[in-house]
PDB file of C-alpha atoms and ligand atoms in Angstrom:
ATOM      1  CA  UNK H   1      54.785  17.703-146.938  1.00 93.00           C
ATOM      2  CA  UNK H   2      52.483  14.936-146.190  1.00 96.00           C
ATOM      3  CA  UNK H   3      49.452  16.570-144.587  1.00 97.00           C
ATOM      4  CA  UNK H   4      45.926  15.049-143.497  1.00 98.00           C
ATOM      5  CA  UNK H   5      42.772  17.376-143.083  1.00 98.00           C
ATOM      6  CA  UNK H   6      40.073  15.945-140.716  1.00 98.00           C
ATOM      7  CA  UNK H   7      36.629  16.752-139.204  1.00 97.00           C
ATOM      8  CA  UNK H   8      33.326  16.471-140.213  1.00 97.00           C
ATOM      9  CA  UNK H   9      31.503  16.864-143.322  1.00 97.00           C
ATOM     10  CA  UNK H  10      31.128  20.218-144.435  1.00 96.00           C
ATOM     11  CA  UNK H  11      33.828  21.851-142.335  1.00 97.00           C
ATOM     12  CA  UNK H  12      35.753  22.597-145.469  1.00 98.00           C
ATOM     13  CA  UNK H  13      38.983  20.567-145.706  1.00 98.00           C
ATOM     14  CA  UNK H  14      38.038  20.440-149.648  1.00 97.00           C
ATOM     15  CA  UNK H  15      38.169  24.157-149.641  1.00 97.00           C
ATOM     16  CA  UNK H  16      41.213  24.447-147.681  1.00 98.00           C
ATOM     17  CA  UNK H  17      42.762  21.255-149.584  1.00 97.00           C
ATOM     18  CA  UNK H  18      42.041  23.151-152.791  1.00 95.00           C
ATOM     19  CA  UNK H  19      44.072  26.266-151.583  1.00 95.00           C
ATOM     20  CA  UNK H  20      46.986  24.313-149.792  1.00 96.00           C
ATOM     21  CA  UNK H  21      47.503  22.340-152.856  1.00 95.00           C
ATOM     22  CA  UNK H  22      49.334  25.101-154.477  1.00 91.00           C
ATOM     23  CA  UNK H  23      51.490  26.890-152.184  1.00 91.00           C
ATOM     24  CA  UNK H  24      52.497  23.357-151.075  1.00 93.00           C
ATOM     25  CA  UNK H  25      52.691  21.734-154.650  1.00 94.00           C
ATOM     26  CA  UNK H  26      51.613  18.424-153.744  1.00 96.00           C
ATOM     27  CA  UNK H  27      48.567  16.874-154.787  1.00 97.00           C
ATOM     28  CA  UNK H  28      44.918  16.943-153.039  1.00 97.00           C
ATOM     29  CA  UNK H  29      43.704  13.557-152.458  1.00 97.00           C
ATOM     30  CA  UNK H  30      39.907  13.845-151.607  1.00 97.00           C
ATOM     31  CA  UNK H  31      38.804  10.405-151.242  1.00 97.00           C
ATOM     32  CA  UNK H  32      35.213  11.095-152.227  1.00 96.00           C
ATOM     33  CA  UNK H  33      36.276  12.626-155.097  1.00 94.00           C
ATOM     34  CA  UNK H  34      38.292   9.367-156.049  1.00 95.00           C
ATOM     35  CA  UNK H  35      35.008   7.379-155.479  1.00 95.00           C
ATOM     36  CA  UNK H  36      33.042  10.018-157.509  1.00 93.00           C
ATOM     37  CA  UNK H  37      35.767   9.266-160.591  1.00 92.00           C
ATOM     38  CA  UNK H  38      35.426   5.616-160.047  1.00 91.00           C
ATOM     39  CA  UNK H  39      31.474   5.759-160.191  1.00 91.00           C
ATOM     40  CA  UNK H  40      31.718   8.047-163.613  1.00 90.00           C
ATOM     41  CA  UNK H  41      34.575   6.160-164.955  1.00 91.00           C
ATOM     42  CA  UNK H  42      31.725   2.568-164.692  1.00 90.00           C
ATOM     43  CA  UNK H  43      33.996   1.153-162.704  1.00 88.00           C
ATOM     44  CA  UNK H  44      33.405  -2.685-161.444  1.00 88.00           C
ATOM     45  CA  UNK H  45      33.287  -0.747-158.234  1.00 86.00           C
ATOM     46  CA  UNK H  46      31.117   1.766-158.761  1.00 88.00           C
ATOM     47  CA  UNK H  47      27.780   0.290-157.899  1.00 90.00           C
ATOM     48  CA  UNK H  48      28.561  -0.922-154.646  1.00 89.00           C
ATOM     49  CA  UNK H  49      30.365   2.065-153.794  1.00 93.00           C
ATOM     50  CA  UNK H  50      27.456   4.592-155.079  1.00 93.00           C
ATOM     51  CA  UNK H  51      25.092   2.536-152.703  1.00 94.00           C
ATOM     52  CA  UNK H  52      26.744   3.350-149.758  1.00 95.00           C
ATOM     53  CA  UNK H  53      27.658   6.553-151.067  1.00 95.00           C
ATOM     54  CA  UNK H  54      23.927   7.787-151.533  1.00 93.00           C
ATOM     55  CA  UNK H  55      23.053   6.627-148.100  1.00 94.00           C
ATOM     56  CA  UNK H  56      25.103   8.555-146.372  1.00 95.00           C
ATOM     57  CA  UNK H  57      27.267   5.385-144.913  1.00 96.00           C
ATOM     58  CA  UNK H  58      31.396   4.742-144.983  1.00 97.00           C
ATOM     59  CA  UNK H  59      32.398   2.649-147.829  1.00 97.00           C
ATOM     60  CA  UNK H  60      34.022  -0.662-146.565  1.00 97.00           C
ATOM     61  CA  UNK H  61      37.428   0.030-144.519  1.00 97.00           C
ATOM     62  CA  UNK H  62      39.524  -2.520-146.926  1.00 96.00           C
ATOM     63  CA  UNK H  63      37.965  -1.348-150.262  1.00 95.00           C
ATOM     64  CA  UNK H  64      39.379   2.227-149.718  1.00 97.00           C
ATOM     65  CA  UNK H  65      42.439   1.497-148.512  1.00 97.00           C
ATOM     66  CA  UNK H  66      43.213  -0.176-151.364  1.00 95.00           C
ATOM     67  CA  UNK H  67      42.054   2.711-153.256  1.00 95.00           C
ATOM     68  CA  UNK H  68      43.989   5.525-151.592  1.00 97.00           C
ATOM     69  CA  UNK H  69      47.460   3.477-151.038  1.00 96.00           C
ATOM     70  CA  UNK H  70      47.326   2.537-154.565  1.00 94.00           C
ATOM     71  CA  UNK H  71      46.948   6.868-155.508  1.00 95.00           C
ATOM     72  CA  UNK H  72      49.596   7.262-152.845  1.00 94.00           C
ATOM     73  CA  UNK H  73      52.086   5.103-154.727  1.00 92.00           C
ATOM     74  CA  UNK H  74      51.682   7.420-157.687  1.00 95.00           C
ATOM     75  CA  UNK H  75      54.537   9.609-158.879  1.00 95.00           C
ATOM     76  CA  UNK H  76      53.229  12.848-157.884  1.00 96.00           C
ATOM     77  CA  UNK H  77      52.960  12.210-154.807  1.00 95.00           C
ATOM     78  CA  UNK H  78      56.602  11.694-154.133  1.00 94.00           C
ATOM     79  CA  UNK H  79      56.858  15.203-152.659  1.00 93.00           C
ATOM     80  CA  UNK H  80      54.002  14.178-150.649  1.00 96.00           C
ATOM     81  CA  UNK H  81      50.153  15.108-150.300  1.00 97.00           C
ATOM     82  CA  UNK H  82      47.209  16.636-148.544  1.00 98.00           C
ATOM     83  CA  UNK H  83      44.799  13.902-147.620  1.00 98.00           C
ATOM     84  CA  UNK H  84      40.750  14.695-147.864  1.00 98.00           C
ATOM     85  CA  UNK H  85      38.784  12.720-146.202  1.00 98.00           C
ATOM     86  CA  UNK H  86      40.876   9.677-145.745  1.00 98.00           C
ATOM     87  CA  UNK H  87      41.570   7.974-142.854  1.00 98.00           C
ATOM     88  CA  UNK H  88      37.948   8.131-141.880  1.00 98.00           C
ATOM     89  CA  UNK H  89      38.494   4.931-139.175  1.00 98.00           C
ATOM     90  CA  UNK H  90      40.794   3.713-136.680  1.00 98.00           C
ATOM     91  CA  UNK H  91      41.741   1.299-139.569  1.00 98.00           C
ATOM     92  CA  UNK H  92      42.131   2.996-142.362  1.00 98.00           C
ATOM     93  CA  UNK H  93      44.375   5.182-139.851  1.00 98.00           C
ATOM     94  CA  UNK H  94      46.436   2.148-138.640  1.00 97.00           C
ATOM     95  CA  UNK H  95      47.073   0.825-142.815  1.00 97.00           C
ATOM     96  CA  UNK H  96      47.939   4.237-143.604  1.00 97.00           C
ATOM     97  CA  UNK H  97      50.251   4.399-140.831  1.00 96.00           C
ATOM     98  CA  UNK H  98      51.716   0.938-141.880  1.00 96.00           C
ATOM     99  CA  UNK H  99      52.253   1.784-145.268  1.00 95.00           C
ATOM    100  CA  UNK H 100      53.513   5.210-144.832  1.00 95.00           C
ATOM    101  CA  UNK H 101      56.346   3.161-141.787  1.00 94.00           C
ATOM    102  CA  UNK H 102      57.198   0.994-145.294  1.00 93.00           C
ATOM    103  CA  UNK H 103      58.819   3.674-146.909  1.00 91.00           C
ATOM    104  CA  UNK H 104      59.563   5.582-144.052  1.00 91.00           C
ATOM    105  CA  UNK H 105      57.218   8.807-145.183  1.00 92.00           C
ATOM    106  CA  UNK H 106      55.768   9.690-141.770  1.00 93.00           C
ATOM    107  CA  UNK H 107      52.499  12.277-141.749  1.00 95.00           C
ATOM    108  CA  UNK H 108      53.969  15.936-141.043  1.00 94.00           C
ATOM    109  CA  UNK H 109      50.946  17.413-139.674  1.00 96.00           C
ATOM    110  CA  UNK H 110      46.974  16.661-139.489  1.00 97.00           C
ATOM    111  CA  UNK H 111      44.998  19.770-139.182  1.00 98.00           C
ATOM    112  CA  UNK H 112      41.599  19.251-137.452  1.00 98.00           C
ATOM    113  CA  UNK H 113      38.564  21.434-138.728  1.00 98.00           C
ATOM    114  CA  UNK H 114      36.373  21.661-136.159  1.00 97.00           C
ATOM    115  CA  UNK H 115      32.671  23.061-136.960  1.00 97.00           C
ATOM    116  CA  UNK H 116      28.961  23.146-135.336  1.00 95.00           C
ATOM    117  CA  UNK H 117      26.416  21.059-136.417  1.00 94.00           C
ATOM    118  CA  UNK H 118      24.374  24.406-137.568  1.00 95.00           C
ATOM    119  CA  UNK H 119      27.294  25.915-139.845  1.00 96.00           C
ATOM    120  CA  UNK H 120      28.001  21.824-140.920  1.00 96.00           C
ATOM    121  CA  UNK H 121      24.051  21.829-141.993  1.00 95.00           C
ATOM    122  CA  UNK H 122      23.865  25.515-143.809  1.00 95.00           C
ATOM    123  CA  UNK H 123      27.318  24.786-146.039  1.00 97.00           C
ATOM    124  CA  UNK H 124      25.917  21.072-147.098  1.00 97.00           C
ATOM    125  CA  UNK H 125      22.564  22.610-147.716  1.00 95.00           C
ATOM    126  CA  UNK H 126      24.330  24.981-149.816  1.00 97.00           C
ATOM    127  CA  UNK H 127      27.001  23.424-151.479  1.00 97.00           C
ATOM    128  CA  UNK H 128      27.274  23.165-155.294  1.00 98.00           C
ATOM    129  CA  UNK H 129      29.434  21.097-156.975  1.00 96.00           C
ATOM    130  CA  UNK H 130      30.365  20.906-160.259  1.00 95.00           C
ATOM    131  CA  UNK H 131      29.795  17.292-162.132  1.00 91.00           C
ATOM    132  CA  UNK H 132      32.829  17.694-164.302  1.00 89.00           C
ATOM    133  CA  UNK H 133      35.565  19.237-162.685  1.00 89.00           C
ATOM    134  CA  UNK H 134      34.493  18.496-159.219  1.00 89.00           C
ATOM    135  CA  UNK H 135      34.865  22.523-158.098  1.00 93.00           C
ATOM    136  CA  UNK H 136      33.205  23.054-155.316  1.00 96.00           C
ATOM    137  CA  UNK H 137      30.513  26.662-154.666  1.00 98.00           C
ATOM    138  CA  UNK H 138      28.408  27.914-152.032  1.00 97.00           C
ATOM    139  CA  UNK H 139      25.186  29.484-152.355  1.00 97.00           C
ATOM    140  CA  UNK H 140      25.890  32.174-150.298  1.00 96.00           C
ATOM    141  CA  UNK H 141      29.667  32.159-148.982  1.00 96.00           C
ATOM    142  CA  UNK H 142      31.434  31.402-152.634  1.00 96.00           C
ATOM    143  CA  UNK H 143      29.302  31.698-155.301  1.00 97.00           C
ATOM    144  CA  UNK H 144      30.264  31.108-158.976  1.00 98.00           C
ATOM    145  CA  UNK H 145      30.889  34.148-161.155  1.00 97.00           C
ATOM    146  CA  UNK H 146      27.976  32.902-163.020  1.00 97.00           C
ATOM    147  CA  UNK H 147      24.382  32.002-161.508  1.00 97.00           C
ATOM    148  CA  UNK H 148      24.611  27.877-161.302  1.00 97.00           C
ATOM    149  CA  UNK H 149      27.758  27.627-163.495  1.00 98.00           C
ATOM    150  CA  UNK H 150      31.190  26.381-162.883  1.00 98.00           C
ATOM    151  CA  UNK H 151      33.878  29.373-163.149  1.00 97.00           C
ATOM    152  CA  UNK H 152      36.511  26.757-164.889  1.00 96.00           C
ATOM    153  CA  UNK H 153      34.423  24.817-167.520  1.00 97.00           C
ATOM    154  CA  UNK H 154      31.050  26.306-167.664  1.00 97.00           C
ATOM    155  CA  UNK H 155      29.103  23.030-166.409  1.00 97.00           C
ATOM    156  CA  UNK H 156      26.022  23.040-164.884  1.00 98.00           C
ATOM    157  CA  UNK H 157      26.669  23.197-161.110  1.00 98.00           C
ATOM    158  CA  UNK H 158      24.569  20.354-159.153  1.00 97.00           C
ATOM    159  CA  UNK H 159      23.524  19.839-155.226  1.00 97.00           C
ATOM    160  CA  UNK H 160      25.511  16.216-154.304  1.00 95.00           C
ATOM    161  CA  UNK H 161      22.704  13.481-153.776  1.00 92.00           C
ATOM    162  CA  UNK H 162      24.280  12.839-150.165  1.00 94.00           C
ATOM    163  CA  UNK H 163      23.813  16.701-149.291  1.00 96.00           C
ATOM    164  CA  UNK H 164      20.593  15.982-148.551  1.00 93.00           C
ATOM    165  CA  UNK H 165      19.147  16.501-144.905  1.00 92.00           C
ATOM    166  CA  UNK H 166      18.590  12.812-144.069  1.00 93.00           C
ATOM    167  CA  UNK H 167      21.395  11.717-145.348  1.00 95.00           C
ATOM    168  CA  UNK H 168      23.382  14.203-144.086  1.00 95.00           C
ATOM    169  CA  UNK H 169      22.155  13.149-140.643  1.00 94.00           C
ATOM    170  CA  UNK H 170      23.573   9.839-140.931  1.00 96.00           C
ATOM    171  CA  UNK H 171      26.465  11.212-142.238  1.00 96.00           C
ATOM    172  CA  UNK H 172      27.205  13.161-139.011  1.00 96.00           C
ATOM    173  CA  UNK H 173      26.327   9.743-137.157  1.00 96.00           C
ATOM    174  CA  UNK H 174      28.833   7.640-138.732  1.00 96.00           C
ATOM    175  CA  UNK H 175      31.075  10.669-137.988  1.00 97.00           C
ATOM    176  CA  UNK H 176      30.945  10.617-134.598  1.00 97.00           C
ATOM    177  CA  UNK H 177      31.214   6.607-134.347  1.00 97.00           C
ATOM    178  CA  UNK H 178      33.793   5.768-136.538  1.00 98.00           C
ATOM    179  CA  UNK H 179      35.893   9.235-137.512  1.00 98.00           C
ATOM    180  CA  UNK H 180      35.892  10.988-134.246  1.00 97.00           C
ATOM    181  CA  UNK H 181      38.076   8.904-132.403  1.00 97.00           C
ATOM    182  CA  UNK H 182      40.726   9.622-134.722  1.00 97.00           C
ATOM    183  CA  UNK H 183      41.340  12.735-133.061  1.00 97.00           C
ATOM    184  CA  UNK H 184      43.043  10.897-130.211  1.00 97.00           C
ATOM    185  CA  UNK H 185      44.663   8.768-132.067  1.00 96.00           C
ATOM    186  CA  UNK H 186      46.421  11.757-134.140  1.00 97.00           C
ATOM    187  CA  UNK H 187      46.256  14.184-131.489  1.00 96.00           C
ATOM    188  CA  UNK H 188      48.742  11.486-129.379  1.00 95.00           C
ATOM    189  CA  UNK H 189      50.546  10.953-132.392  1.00 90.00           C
ATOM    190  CA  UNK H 190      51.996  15.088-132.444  1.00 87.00           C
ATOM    191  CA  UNK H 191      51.917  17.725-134.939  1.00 89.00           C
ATOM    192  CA  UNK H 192      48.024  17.889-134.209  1.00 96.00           C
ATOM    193  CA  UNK H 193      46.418  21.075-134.620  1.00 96.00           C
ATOM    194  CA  UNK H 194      42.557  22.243-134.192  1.00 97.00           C
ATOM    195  CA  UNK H 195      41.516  25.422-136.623  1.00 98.00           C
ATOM    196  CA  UNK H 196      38.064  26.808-136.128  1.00 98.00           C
ATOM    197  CA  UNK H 197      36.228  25.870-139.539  1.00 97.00           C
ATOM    198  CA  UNK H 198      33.648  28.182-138.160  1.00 98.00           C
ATOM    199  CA  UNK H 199      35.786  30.943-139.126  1.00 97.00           C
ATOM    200  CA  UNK H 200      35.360  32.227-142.851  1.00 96.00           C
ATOM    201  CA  UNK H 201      37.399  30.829-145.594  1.00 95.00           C
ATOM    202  CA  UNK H 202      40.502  33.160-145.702  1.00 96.00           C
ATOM    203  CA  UNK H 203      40.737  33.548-141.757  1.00 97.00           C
ATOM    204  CA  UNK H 204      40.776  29.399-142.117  1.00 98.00           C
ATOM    205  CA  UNK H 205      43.448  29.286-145.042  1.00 97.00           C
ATOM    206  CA  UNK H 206      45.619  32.090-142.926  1.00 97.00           C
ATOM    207  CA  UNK H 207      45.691  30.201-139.879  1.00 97.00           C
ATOM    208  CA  UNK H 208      46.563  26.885-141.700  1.00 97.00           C
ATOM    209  CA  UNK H 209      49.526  28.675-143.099  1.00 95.00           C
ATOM    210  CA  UNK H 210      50.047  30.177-139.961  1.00 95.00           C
ATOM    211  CA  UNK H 211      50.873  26.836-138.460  1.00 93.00           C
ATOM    212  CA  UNK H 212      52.443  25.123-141.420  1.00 93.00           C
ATOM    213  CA  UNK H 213      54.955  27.460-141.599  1.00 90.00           C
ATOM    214  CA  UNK H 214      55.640  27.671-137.842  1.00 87.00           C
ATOM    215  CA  UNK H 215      56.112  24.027-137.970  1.00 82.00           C
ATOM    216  CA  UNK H 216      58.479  23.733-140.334  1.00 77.00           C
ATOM    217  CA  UNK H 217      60.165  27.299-140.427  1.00 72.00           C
ATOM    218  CA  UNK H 218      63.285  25.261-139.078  1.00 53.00           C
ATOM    219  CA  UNK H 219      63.172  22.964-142.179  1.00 52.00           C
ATOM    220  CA  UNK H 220      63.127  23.773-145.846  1.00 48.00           C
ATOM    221  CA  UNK H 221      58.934  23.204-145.772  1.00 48.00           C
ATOM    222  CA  UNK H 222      56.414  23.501-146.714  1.00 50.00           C
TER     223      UNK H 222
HETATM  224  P1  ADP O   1      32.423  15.177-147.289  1.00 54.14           P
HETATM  225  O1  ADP O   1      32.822  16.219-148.286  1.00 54.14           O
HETATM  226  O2  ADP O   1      31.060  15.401-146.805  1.00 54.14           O
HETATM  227  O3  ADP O   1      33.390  15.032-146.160  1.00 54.14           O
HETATM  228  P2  ADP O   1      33.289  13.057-149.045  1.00 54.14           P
HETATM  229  O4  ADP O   1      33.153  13.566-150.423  1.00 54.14           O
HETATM  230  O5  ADP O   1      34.645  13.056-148.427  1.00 54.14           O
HETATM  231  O6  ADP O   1      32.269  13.821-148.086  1.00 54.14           O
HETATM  232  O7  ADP O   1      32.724  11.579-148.951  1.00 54.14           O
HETATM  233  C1  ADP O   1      31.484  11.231-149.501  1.00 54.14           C
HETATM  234  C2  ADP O   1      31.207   9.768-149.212  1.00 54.14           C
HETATM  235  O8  ADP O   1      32.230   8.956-149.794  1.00 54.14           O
HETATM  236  C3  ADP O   1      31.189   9.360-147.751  1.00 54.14           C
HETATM  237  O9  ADP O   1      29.938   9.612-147.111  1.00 54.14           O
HETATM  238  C4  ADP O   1      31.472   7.860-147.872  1.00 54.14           C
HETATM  239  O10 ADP O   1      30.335   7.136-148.331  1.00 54.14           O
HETATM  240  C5  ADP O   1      32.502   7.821-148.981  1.00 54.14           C
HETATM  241  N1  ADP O   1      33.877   7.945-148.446  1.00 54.14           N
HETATM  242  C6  ADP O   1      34.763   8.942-148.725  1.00 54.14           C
HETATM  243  N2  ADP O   1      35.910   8.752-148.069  1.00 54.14           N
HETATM  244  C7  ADP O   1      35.753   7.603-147.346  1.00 54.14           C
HETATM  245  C8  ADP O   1      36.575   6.898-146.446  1.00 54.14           C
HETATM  246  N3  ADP O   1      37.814   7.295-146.137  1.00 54.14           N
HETATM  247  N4  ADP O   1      36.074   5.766-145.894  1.00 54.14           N
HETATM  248  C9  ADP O   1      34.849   5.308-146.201  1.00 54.14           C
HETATM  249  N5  ADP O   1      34.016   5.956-147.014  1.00 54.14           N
HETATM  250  C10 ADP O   1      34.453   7.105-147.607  1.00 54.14           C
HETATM  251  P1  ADP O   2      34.277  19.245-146.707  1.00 54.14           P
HETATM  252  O1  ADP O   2      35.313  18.919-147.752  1.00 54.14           O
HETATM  253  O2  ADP O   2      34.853  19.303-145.314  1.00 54.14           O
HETATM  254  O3  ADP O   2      33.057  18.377-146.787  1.00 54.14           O
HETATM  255  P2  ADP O   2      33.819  21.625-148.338  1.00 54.14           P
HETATM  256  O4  ADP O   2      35.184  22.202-148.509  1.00 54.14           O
HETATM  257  O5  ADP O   2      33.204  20.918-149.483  1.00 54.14           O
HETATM  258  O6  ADP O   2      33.760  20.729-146.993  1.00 54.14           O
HETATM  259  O7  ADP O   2      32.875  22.832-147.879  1.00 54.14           O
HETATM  260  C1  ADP O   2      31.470  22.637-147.657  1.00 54.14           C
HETATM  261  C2  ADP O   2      30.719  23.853-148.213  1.00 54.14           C
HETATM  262  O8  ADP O   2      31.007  25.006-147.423  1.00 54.14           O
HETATM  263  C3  ADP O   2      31.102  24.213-149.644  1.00 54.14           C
HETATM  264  O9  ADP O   2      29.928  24.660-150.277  1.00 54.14           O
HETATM  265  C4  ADP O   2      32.125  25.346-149.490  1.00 54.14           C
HETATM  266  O10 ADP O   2      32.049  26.242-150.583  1.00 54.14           O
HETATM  267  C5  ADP O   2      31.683  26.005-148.194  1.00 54.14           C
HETATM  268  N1  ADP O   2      32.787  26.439-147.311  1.00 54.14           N
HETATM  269  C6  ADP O   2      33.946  25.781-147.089  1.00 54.14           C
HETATM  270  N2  ADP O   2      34.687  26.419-146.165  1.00 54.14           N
HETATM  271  C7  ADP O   2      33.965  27.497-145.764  1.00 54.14           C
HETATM  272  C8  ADP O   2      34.182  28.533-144.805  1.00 54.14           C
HETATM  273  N3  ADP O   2      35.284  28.569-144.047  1.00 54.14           N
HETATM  274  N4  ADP O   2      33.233  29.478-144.671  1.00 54.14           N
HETATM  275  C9  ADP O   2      32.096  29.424-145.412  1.00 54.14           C
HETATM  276  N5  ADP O   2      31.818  28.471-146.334  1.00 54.14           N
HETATM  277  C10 ADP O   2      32.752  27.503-146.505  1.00 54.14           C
END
């Protein structure tokens, strides 16, 4: 199952992704959790990336392609993968595509989380992370089992820099410009569906299975 999750920040594809990545044992590829790792790890790339990062803007199209085909190419993904927050442009879409029409792996399904601008705001606002494992908490609609701690490894949970409200506004900006019109192009392509990421988590992770498995109830997937 090769799946991509899109819409805009905040709308929860990491907390979906997180869930899917189970029942459809293939790996979650968040793309700014790849950066994160690259930026801990002192990476040559991790200043320029952290930069951009921090302020809210897309990294450059040809320096995460490179990053995410390379992950791609990994054994574990053989199965396939749910993609996180990559494609994020028209280009990165069209590589991916190319890549993917190399070794004739086509996309399954891209599931399109649609939320408000309000909701996007409150679950930025109150999204903790943790600096570690890269779990991911809500204030109010997931909390940790433990006041500011993660539930896995006990680390301090932290607010991410770019959840911060001007950032966050250009962060819906470059949303609209460059990742929006992705819906067309994947909505053309078939096996396009919108969820409402309004909804709460489990009516979002129900309907996702919902349509995965009415998809491909005539196959052996997911
Ligand atoms: P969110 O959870 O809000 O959707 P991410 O963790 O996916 O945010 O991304 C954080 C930041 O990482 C982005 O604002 C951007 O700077 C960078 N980034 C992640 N994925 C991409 C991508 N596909 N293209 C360009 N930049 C990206
Ligand atoms: P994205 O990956 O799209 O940026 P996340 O999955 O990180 O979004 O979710 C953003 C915040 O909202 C997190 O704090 C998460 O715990 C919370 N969250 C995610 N999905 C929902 C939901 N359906 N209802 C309420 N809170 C949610």
């Amino acid at each position: 199952m090769r799946l991509i999750l899109l819409g805009p920040p905040g709308a929860g594809k990491g907390t979906l992704a997180d869930r899917l990545t189970d029942r459809l044992s293939v790996p979650h590829l968040a793309s700014g959790d790849i950066l994160r790792a690259q930026i801990r790890q002192g990476s040559d790339l991790g200043p320029a990336v952290q930069k951009y990062m921090n302020s809210g803007q897309l990294v450059p199209d040809d320096l995460i392609v490179q990053v995410m085909i390379s992950r791609l190419t990994q054994p574990d993904c053989a199965a396939g993968f749910i993609l996180d927050g990559f494609p994020r442009t028209l280009p990165q879409a069209q590589a991916l595509n190319g890549r993917l029409a190399e070794v004739q792996a086509p996309i399954d399904m891209v599931i399109y989380l649609d939320a408000g601008e309000q909701v996007i705001i409150s679950r930025l606002a109150g999204r903790r992370v943790c600096p570690l494992c890269d779990a991911t908490y809500h204030l109010q609609t997931m909390p940790p089992a433990e006041s500011g701690k993660c539930d896995r490894d006990g680390a301090d949970l932290q607010a991410r820099p770019d959840d911060q409200p001007q950032v966050i506004r250009t962060r819906l900006q470059e949303y609209r410009r460059l990742t929006e019109p992705l819906l067309e192009y994947y909505a053309a392509a078939g096996r396009f569906v919108r969820l409402d990421g309004n909804k709460d988590i489990e009516w979002v992770y129900c309907q996702a299975q919902q349509v995965l498995t009415k998809t491909f109830s005539s196959t052996d997937e997911p």
